[in-house]
Coordinates of N, CA and C in Angstrom, one line a residue:
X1 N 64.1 41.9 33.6 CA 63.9 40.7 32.7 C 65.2 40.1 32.4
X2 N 65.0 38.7 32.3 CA 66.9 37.8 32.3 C 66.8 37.9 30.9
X3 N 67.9 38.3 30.5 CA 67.7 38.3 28.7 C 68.7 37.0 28.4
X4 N 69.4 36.2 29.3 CA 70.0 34.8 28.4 C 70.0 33.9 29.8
X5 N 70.5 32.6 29.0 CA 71.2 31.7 30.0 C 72.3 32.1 31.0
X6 N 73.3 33.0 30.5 CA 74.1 33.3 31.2 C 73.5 34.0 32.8
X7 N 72.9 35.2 32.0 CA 72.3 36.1 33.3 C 71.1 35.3 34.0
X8 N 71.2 34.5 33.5 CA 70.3 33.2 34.3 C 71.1 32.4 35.7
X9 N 72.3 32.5 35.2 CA 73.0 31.7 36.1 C 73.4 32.2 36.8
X10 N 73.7 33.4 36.4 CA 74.9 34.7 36.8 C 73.9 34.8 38.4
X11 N 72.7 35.6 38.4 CA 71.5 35.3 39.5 C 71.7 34.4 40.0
X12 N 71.5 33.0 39.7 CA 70.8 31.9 40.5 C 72.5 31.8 41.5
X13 N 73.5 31.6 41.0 CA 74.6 31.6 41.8 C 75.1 32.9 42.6
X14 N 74.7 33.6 41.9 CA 75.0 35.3 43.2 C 74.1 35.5 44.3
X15 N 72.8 34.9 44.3 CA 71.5 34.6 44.8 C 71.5 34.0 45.9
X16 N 71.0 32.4 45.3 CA 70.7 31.4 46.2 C 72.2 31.0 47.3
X17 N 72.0 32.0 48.2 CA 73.2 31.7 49.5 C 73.2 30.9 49.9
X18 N 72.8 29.4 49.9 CA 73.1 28.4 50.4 C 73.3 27.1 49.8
X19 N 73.8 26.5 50.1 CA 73.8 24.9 49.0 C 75.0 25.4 48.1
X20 N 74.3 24.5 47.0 CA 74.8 24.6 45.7 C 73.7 24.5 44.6
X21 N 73.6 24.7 43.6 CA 72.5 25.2 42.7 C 73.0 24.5 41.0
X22 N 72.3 23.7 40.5 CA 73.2 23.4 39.3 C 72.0 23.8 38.5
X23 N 72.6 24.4 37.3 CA 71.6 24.3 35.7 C 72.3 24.7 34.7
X24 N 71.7 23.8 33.8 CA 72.7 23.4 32.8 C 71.2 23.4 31.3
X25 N 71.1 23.7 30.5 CA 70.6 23.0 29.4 C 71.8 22.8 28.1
X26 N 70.8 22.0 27.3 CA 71.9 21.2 26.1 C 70.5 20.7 24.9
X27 N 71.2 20.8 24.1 CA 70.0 20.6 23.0 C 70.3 18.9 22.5
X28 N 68.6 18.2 22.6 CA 68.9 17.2 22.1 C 69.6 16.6 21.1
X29 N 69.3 17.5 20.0 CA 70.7 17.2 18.9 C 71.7 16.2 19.2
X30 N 72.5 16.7 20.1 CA 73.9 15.9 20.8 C 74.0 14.7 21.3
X31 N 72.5 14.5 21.4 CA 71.9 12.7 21.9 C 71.5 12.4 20.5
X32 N 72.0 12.5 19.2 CA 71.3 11.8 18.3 C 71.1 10.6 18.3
X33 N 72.6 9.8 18.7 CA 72.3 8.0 18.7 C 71.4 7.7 20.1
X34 N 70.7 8.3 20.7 CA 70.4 7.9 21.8 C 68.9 7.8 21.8
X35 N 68.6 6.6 21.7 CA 66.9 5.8 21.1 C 65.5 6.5 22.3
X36 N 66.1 6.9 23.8 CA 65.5 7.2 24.5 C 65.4 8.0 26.0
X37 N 64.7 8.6 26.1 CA 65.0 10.2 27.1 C 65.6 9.5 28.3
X38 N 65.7 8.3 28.6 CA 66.1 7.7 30.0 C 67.6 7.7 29.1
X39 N 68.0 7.5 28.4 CA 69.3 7.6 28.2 C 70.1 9.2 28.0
X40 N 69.2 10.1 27.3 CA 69.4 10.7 27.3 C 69.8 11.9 28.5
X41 N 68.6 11.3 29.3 CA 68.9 11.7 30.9 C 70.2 11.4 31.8
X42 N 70.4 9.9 31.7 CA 71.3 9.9 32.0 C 73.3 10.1 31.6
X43 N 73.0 10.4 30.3 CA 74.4 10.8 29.5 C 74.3 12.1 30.4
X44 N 72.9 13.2 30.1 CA 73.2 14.5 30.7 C 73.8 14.8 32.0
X45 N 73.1 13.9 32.9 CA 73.2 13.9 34.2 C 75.1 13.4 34.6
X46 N 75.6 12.5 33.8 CA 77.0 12.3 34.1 C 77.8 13.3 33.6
X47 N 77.2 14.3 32.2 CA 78.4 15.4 32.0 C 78.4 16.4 32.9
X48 N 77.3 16.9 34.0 CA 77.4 17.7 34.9 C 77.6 17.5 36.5
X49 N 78.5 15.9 36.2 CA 79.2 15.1 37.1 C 78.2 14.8 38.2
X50 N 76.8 14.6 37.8 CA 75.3 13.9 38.8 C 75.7 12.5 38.8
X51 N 75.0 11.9 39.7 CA 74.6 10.5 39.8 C 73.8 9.9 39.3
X52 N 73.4 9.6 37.8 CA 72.4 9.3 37.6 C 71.8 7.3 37.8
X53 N 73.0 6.7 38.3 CA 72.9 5.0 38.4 C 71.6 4.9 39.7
X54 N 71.4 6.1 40.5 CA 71.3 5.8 41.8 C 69.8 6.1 41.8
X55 N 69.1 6.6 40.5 CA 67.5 7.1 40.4 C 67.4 6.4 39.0
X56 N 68.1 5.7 38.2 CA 68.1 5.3 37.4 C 67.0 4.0 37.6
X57 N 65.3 4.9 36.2 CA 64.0 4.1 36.2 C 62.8 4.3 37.9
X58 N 64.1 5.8 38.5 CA 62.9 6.0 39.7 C 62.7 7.3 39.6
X59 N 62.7 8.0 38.5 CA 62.4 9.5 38.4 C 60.7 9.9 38.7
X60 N 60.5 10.1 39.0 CA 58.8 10.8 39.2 C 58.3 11.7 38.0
X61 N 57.6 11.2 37.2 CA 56.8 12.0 36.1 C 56.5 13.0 36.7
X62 N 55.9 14.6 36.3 CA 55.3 15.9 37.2 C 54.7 16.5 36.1
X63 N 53.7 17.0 36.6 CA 53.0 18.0 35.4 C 53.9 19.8 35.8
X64 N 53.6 20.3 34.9 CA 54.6 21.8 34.6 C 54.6 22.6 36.0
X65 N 52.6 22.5 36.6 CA 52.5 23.2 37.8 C 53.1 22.8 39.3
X66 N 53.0 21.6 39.1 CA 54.5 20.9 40.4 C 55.7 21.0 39.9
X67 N 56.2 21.2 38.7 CA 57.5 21.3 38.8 C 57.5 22.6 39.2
X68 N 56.6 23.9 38.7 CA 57.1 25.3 39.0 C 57.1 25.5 40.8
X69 N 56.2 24.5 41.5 CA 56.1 24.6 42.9 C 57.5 24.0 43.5
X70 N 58.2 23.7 42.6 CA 59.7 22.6 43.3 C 60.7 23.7 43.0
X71 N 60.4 24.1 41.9 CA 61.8 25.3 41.1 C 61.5 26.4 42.5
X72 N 60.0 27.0 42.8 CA 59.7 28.1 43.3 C 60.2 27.7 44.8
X73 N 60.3 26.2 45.4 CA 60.8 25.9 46.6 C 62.3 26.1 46.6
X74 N 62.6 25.4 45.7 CA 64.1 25.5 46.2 C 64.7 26.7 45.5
X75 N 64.1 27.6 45.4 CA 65.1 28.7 44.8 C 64.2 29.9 46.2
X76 N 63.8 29.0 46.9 CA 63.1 30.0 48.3 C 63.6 29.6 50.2
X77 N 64.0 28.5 49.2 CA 63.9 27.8 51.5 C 65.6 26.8 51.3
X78 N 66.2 26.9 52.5 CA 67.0 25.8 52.4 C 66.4 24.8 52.6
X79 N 67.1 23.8 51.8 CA 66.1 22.5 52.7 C 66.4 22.1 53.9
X80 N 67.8 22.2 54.0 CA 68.2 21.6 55.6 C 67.6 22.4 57.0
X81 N 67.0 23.3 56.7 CA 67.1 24.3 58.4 C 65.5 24.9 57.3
X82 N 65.3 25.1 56.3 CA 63.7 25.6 56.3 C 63.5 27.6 56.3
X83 N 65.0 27.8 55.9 CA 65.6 29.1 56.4 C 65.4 29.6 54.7
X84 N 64.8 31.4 54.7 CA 64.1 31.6 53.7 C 65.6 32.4 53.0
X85 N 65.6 32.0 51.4 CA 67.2 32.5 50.8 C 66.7 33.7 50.5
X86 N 68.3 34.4 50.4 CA 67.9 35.7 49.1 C 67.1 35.6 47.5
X87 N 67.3 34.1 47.2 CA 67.0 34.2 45.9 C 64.9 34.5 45.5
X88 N 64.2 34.1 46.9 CA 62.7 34.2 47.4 C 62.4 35.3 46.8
X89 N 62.9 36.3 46.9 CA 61.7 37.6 46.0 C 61.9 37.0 44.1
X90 N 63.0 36.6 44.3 CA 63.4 36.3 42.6 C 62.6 35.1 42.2
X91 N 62.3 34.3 42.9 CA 62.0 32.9 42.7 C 61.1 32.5 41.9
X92 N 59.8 33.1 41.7 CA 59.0 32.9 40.5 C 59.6 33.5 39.1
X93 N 60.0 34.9 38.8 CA 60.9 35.1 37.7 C 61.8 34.0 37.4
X94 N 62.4 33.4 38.3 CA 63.1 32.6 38.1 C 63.1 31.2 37.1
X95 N 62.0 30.7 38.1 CA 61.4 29.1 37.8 C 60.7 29.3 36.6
X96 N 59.6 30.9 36.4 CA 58.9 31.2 34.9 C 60.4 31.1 33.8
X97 N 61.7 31.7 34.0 CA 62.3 31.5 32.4 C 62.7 30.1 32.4
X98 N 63.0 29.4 33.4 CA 63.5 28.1 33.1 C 62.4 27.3 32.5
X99 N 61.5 27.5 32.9 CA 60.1 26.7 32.7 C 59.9 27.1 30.8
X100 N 59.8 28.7 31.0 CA 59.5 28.7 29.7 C 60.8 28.2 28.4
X101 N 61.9 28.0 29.0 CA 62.8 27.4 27.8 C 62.3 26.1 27.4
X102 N 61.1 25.2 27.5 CA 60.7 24.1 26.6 C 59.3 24.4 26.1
X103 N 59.4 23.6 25.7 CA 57.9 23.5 24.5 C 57.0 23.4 25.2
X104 N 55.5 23.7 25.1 CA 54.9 23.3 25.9 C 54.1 21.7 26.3
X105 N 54.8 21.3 25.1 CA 54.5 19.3 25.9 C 55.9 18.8 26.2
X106 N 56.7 19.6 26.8 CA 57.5 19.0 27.4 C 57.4 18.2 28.2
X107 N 58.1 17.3 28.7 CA 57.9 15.9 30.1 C 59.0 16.5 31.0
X108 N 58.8 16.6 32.5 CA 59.5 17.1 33.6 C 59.3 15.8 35.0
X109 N 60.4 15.8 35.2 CA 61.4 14.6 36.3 C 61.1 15.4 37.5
X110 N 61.4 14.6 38.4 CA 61.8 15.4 39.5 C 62.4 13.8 40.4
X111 N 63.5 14.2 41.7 CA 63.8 13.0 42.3 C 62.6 13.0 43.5
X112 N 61.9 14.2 43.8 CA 61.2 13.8 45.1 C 59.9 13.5 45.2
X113 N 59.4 13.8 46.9 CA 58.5 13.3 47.2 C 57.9 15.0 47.8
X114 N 56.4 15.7 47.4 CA 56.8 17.0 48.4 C 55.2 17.0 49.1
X115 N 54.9 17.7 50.1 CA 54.0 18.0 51.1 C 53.6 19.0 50.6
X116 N 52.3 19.5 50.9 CA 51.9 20.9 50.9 C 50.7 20.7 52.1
X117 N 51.3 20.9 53.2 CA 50.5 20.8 54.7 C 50.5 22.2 55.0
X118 N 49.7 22.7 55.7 CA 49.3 23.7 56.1 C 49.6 25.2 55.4
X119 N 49.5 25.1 53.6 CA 50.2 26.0 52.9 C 51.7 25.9 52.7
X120 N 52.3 24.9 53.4 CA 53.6 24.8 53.0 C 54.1 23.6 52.2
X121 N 54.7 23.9 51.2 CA 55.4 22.6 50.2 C 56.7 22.7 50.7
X122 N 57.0 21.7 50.9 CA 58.2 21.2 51.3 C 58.7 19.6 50.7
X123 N 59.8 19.5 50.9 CA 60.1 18.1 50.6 C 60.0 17.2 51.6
X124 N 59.8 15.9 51.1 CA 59.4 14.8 52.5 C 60.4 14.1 52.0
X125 N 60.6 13.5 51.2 CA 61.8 12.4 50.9 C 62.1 12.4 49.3
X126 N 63.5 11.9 49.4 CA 64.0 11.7 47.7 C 64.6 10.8 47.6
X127 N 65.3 10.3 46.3 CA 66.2 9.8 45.9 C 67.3 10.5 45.3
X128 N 68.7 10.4 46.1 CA 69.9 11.5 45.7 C 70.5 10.9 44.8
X129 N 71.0 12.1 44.0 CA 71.6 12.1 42.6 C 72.8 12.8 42.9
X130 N 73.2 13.5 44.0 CA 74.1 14.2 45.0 C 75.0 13.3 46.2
X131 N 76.1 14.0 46.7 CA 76.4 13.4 47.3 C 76.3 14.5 48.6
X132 N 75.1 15.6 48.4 CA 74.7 16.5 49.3 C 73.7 15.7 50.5
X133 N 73.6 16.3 51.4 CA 72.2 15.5 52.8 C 71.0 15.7 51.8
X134 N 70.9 17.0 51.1 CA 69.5 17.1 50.5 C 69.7 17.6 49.1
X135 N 69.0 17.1 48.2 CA 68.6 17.4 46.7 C 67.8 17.8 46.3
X136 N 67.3 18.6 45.4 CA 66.0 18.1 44.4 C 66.0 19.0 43.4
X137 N 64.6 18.8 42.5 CA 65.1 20.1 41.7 C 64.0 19.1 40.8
X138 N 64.1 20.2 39.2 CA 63.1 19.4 38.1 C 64.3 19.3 36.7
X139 N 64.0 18.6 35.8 CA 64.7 17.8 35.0 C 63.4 17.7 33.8
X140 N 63.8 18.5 32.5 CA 63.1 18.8 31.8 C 63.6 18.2 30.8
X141 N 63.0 17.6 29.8 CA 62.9 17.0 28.4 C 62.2 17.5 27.3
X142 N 62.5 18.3 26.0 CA 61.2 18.3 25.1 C 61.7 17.7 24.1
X143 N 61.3 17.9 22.9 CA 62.1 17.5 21.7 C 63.3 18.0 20.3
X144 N 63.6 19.9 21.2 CA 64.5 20.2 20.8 C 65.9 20.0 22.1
X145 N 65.5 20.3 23.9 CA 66.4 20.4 24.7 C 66.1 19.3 26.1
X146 N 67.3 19.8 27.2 CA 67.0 18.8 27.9 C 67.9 20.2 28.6
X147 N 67.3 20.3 30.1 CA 67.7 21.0 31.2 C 67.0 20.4 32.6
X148 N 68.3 21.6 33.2 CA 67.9 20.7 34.5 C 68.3 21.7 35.4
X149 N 67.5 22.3 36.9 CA 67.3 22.9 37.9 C 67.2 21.9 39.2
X150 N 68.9 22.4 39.3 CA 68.6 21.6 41.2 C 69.1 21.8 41.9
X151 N 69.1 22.0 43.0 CA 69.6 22.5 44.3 C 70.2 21.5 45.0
X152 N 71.1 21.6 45.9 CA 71.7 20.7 47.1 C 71.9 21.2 47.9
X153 N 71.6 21.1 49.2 CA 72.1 21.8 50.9 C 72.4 20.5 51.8
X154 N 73.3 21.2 52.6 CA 73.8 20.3 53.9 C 73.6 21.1 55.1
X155 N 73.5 19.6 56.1 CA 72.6 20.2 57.4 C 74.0 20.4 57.9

């Protein structure tokens, strides 16, 4: 069982062998002067040096169970080659504590677009926040925090 953030991360980067992997949370607090979660999104997104100008008003609303199918992809498959990571046996433990660090009416982002053809979810297209070939990940909001799970790979 992960007992913090740390040993959250400590995993996801000893783990996931390919790409690069970012997660970060931060408690809204810190956005006090900030009227609205598109802003707040975007302050977050520039302190963990993302691109947020480039999705900025094209985020994709997702309910909790597609975001856990995006956390449980990319912490399972590269995106570039479809090649299965070490982090796959961990992957639902995984995406469950990230998931469970908000409230349960939290609101969750994502930049893509995903398939589920023939039992497989995958990504079809996005909009990059990276300056990686491939992105994605989910981008959570409640009313105490704001975190974010995402992945990048190159072909």
């Amino acid at each position: 069982m992960i007992k913090n953030h740390e040993e959250f991360n400590e995993i996801l980067l000893a783990k996931r062998n390919s790409g690069s992997v970012t997660c970060s949370f931060k408690d809204m607090n810190q956005f006090v002067n900030t009227t609205t979660n598109e802003i707040a999104k975007e302050l977050f997104l520039k302190e963990l040096g993302l691109k947020p100008k480039r999705i900025k008003g094209n985020w994709k609303q997702i309910d909790q169970s597609i975001a856990k199918k995006i956390l449980e992809y990319i912490l399972s498959m590269d995106m570039a080659y479809d090649i299965e990571l070490e982090t796959k046996p961990l992957a639902n433990m995984l995406s469950n504590y990230f998931l469970n660090e908000f409230l349960s009416n939290a609101i969750y982002y994502t930049n893509g677009d995903f398939d589920e053809d023939d039992g497989f979810f995958r990504l079809r297209g996005w909009q990059s926040i990276t300056d990686s070939t491939f992105d994605t990940g989910v981008l959570v909001i409640d009313k105490n925090n704001i975190g974010i799970l995402w992945a990048e790979d190159n072909d």
